[in-house]
PDB file of C-alpha atoms in Angstrom:
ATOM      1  CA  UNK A 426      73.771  85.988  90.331  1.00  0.00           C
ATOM      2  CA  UNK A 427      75.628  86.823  93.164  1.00  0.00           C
ATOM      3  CA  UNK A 428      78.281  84.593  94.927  1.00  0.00           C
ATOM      4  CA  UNK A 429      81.065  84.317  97.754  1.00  0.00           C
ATOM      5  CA  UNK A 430      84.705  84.068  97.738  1.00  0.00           C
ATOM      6  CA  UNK A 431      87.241  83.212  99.845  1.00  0.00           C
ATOM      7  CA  UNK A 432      90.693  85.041  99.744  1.00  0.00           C
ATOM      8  CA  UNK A 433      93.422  82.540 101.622  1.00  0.00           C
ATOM      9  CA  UNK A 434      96.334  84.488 102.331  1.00  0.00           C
ATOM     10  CA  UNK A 435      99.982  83.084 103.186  1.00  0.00           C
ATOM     11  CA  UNK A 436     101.973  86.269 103.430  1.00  0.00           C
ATOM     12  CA  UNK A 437     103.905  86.597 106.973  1.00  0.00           C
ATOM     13  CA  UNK A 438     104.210  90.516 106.643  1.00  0.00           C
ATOM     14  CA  UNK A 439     101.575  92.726 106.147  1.00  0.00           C
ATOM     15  CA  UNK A 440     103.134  95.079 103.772  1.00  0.00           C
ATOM     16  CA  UNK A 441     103.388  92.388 101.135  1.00  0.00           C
ATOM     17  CA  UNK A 442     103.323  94.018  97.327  1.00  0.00           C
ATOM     18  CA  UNK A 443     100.925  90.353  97.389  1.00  0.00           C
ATOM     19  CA  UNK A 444      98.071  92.187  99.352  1.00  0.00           C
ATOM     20  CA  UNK A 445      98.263  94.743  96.470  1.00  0.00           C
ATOM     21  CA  UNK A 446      97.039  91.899  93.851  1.00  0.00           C
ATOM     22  CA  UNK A 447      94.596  90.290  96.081  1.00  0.00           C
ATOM     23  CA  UNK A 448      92.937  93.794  96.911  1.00  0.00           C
ATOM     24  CA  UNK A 449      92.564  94.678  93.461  1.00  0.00           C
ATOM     25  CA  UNK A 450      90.963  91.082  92.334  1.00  0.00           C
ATOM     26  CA  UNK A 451      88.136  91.845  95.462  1.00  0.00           C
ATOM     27  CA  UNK A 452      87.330  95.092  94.263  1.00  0.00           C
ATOM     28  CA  UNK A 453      87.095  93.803  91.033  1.00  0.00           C
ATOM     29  CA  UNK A 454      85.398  90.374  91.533  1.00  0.00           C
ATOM     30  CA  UNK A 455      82.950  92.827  94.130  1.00  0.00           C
ATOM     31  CA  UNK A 456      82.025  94.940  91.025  1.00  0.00           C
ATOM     32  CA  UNK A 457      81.055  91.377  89.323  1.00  0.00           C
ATOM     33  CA  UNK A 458      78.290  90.887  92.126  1.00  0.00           C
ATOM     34  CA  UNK A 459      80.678  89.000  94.590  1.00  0.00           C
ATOM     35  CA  UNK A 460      80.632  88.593  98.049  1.00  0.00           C
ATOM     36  CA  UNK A 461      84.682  88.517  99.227  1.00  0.00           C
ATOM     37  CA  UNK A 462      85.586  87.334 102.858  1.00  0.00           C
ATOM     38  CA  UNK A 463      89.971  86.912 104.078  1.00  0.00           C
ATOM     39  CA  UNK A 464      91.111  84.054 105.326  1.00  0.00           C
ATOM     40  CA  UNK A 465      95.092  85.353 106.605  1.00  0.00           C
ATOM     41  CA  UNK A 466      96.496  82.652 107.448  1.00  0.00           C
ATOM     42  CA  UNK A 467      98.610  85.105 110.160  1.00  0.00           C
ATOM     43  CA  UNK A 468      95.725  85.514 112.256  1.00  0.00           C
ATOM     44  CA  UNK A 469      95.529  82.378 113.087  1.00  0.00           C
ATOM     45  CA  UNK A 470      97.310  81.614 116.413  1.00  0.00           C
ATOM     46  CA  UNK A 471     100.816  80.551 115.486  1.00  0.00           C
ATOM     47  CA  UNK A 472     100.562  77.585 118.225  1.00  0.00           C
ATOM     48  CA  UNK A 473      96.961  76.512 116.746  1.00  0.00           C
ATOM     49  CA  UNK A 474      98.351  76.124 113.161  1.00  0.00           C
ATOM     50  CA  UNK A 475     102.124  74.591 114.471  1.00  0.00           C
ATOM     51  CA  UNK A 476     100.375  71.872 116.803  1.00  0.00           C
ATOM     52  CA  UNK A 477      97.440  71.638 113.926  1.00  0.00           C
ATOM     53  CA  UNK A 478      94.521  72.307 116.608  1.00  0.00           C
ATOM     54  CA  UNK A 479      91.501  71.685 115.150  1.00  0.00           C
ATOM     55  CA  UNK A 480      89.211  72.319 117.391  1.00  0.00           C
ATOM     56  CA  UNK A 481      90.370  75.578 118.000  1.00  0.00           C
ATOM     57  CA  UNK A 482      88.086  78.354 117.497  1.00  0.00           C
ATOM     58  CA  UNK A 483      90.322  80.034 114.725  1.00  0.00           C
ATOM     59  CA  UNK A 484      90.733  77.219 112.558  1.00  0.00           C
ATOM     60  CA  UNK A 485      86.995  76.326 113.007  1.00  0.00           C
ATOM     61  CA  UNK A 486      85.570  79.691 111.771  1.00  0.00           C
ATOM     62  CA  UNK A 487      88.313  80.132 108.722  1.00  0.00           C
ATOM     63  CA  UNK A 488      87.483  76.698 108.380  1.00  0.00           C
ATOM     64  CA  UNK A 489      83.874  77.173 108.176  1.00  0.00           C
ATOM     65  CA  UNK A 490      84.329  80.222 105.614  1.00  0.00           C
ATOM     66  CA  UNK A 491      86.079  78.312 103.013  1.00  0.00           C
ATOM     67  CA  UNK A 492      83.509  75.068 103.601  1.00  0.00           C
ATOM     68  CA  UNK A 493      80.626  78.325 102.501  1.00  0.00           C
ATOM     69  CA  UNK A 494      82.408  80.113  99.639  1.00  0.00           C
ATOM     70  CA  UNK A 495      81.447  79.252  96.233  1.00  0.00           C
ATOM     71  CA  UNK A 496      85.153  79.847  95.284  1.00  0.00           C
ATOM     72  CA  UNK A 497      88.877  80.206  96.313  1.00  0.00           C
ATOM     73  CA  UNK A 498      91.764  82.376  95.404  1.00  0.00           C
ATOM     74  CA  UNK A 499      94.871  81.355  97.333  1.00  0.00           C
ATOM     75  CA  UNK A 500      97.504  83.893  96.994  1.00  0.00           C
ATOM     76  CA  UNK A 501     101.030  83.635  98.514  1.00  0.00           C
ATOM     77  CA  UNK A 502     104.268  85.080  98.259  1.00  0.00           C
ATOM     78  CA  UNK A 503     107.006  82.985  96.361  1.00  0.00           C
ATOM     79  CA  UNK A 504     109.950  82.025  98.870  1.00  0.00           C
ATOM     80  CA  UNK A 505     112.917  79.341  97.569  1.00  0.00           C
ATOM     81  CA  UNK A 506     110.650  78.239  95.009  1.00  0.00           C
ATOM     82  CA  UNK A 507     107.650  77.765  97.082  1.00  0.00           C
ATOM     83  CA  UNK A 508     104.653  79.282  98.479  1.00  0.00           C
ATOM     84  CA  UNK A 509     104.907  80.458 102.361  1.00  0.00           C
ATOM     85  CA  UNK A 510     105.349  77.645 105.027  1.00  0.00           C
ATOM     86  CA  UNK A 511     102.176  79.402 106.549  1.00  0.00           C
ATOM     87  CA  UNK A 512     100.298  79.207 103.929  1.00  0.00           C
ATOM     88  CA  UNK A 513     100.851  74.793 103.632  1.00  0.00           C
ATOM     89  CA  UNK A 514     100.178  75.108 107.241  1.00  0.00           C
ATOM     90  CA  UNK A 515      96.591  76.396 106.819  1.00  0.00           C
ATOM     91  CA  UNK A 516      95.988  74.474 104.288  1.00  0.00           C
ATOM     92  CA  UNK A 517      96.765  71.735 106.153  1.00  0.00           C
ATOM     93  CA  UNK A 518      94.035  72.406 108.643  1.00  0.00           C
ATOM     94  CA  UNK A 519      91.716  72.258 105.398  1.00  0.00           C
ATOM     95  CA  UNK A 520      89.598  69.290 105.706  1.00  0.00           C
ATOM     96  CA  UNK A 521      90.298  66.594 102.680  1.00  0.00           C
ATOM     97  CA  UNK A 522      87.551  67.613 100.387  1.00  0.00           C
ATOM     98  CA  UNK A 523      87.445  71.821 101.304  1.00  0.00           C
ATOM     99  CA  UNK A 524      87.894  72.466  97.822  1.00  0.00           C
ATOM    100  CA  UNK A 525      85.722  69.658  96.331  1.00  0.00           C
ATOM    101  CA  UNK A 526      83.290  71.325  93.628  1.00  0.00           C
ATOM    102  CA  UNK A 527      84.594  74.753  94.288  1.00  0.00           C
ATOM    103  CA  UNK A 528      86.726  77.241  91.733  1.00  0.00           C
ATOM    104  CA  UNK A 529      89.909  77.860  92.616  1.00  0.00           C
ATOM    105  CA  UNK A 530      92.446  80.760  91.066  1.00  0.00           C
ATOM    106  CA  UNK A 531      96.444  81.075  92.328  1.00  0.00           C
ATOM    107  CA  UNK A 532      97.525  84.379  92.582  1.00  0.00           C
ATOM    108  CA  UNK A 533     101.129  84.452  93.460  1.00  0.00           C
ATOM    109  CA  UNK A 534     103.681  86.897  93.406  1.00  0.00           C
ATOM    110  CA  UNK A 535     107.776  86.122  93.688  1.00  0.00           C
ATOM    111  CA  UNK A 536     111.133  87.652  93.154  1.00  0.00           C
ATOM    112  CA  UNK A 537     111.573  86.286  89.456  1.00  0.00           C
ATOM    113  CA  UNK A 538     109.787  84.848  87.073  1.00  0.00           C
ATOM    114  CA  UNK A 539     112.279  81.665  86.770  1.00  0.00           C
ATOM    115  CA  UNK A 540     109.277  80.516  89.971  1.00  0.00           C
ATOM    116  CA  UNK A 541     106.548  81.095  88.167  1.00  0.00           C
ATOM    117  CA  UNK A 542     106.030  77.140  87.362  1.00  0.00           C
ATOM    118  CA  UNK A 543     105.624  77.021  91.897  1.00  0.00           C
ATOM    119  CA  UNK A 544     101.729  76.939  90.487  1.00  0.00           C
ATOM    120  CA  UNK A 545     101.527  74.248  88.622  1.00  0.00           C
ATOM    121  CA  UNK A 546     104.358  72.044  90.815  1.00  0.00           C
ATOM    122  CA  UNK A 547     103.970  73.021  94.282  1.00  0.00           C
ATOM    123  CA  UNK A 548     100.800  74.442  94.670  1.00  0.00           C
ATOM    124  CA  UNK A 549      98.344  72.280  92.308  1.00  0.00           C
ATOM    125  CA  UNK A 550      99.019  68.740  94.085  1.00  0.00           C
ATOM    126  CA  UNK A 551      97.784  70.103  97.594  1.00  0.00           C
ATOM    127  CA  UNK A 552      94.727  71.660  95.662  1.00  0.00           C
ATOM    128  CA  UNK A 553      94.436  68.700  94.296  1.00  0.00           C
ATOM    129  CA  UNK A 554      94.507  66.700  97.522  1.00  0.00           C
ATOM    130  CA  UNK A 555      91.914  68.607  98.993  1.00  0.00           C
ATOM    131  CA  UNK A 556      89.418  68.214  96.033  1.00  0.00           C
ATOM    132  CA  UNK A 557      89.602  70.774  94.413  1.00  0.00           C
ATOM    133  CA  UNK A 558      88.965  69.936  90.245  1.00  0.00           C
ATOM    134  CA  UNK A 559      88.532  73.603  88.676  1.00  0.00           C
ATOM    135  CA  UNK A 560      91.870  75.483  89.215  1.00  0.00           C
ATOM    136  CA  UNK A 561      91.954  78.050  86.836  1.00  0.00           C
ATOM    137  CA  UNK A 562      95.703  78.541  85.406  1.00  0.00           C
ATOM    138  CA  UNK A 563      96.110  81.280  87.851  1.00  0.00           C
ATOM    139  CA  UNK A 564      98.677  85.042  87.652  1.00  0.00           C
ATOM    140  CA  UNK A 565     101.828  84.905  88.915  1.00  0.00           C
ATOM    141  CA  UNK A 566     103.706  88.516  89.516  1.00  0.00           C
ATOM    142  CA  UNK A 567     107.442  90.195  89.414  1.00  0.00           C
ATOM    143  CA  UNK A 568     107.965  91.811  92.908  1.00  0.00           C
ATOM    144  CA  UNK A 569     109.102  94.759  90.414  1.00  0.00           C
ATOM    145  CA  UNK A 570     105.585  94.858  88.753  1.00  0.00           C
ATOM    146  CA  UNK A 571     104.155  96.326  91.665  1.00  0.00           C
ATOM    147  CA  UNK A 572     105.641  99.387  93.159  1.00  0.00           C
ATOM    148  CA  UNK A 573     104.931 101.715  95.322  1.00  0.00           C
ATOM    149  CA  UNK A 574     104.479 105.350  94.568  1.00  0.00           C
ATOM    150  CA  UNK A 575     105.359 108.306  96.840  1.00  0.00           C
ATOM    151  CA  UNK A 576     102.592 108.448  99.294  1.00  0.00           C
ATOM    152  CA  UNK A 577     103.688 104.849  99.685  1.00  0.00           C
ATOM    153  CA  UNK A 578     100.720 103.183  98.300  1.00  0.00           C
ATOM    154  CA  UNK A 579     101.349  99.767  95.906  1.00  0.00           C
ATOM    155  CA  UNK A 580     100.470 100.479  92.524  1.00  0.00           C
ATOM    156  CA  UNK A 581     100.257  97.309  89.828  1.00  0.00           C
ATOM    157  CA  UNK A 582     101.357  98.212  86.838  1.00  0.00           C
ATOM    158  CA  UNK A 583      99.735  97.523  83.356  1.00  0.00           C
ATOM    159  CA  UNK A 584     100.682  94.324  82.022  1.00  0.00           C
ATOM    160  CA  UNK A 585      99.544  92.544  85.431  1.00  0.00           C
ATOM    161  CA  UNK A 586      95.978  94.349  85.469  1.00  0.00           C
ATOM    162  CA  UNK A 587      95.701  93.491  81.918  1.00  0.00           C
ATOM    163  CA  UNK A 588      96.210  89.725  83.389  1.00  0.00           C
ATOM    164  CA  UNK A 589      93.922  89.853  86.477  1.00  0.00           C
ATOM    165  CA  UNK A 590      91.032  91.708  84.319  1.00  0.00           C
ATOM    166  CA  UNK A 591      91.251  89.001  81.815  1.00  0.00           C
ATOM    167  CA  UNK A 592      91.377  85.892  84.458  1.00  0.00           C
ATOM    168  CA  UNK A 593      89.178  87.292  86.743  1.00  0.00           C
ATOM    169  CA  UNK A 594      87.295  87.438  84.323  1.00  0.00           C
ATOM    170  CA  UNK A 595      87.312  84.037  83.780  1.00  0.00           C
ATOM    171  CA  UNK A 596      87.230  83.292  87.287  1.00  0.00           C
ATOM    172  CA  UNK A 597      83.462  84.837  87.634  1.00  0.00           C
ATOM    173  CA  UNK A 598      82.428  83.302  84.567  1.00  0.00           C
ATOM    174  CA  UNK A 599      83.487  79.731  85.967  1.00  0.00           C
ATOM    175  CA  UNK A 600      81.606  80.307  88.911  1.00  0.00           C
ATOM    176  CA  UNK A 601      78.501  81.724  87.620  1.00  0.00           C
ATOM    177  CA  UNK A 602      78.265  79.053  84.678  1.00  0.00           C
ATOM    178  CA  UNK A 603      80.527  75.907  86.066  1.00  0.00           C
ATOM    179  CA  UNK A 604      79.271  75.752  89.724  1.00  0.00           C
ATOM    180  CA  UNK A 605      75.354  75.784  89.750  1.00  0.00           C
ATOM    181  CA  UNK A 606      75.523  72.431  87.552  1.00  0.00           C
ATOM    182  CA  UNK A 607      78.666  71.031  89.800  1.00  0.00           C
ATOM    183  CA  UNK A 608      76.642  71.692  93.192  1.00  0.00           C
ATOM    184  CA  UNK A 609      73.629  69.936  91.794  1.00  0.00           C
ATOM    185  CA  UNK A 610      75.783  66.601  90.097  1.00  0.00           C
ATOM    186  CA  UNK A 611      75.960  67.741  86.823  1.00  0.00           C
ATOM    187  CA  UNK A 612      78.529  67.724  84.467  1.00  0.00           C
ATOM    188  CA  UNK A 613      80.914  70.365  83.498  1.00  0.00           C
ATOM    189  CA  UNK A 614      83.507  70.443  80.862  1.00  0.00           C
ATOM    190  CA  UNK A 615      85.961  70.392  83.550  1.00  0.00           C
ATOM    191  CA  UNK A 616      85.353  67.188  84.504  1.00  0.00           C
ATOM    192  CA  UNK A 617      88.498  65.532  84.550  1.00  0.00           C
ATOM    193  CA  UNK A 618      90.500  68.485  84.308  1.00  0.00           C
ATOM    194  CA  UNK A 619      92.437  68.975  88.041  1.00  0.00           C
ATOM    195  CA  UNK A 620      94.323  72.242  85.732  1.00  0.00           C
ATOM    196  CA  UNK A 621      92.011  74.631  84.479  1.00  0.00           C
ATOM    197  CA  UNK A 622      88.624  75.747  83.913  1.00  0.00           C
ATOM    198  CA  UNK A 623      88.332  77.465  80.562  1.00  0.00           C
TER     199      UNK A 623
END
């Protein structure tokens, strides 16, 4: 059974070790049958996400590929104990119920692991806010787990694939068995639950 997911993205620099995780969970969701689309939040116009324009035709269309995905990863950098400011900024273009009966996995990366509860207490209450009622626990990342090797390229080391195979796992299991019953009013064992999907 095949299905689509959207990759929102609130790193300001392009070189983030962050794109390293996210471009391993496609290829490996994409193995699973997935369809993977990006949503980075820095191509949005800067002014169109500041002033919160709508109805421009960059928020529409990421917009519109989030409203179509089956599920959600929403990955960010960890800054002061919070995701990016541009990240809360697209989200904030999200409509109120964007994430209503979709799957939704954190993947976050920071400086130490002392931020790794920015999940549960910073990210999880907007999630929450715009609908969303399956948020898998998520992976959250050292900056010093992922490295880059000589020819420059990021390389994740073992302990954090071990992690992503396991939830991303998860994460297509969720979707494949969790979502056909949620889109058609049924009832899932994560009713209830705004936390997890297990």
């Amino acid at each position: 059974m095949g299905f689509k997911v959207v990759v929102l993205t609130g790193s300001p620099t392009g070189g983030s070790r962050l794109f390293a995780l996210v471009d391993y969970a496609a290829q490996q969701l994409q193995e699973r049958g997935a369809e993977v689309e990006y949503v980075h939040a820095t191509d949005i116009p800067a002014e169109d996400l500041i002033f919160a324009k709508f109805d421009s035709a960059a928020v529409k269309a990421a917009v519109a590929q989030v409203e179509s995905a089956d599920a959600v990863i929403v990955a960010s950098p960890v800054y002061k104990a919070a995701y990016t400011g541009v990240l809360k900024t697209l989200l904030d273009l999200l409509p109120q119920k964007a994430l209503e009966k979709k799957i939704v996995l954190p993947l976050f990366i920071g400086g130490t692991i002392a931020h790794f509860l920015t999940i549960d207490y910073a990210l999880k209450p907007v999630l929450s806010a715009l609908g969303a009622r399956y948020i898998l626990t998520g992976v959250f990342a050292v900056d010093s787990q992922v490295t880059r090797n000589e020819q420059g390229v990021a390389e994740i080391n073992d302990e954090v694939k071990t992690r992503l195979n396991a939830v991303l796992g998860e994460f297509a299991e969720a979707i494949q068995l969790h979502l056909p019953a949620v889109k058609q009013g049924g009832v899932s064992k994560a009713d209830g639950d705004q936390h997890t999907v297990l």
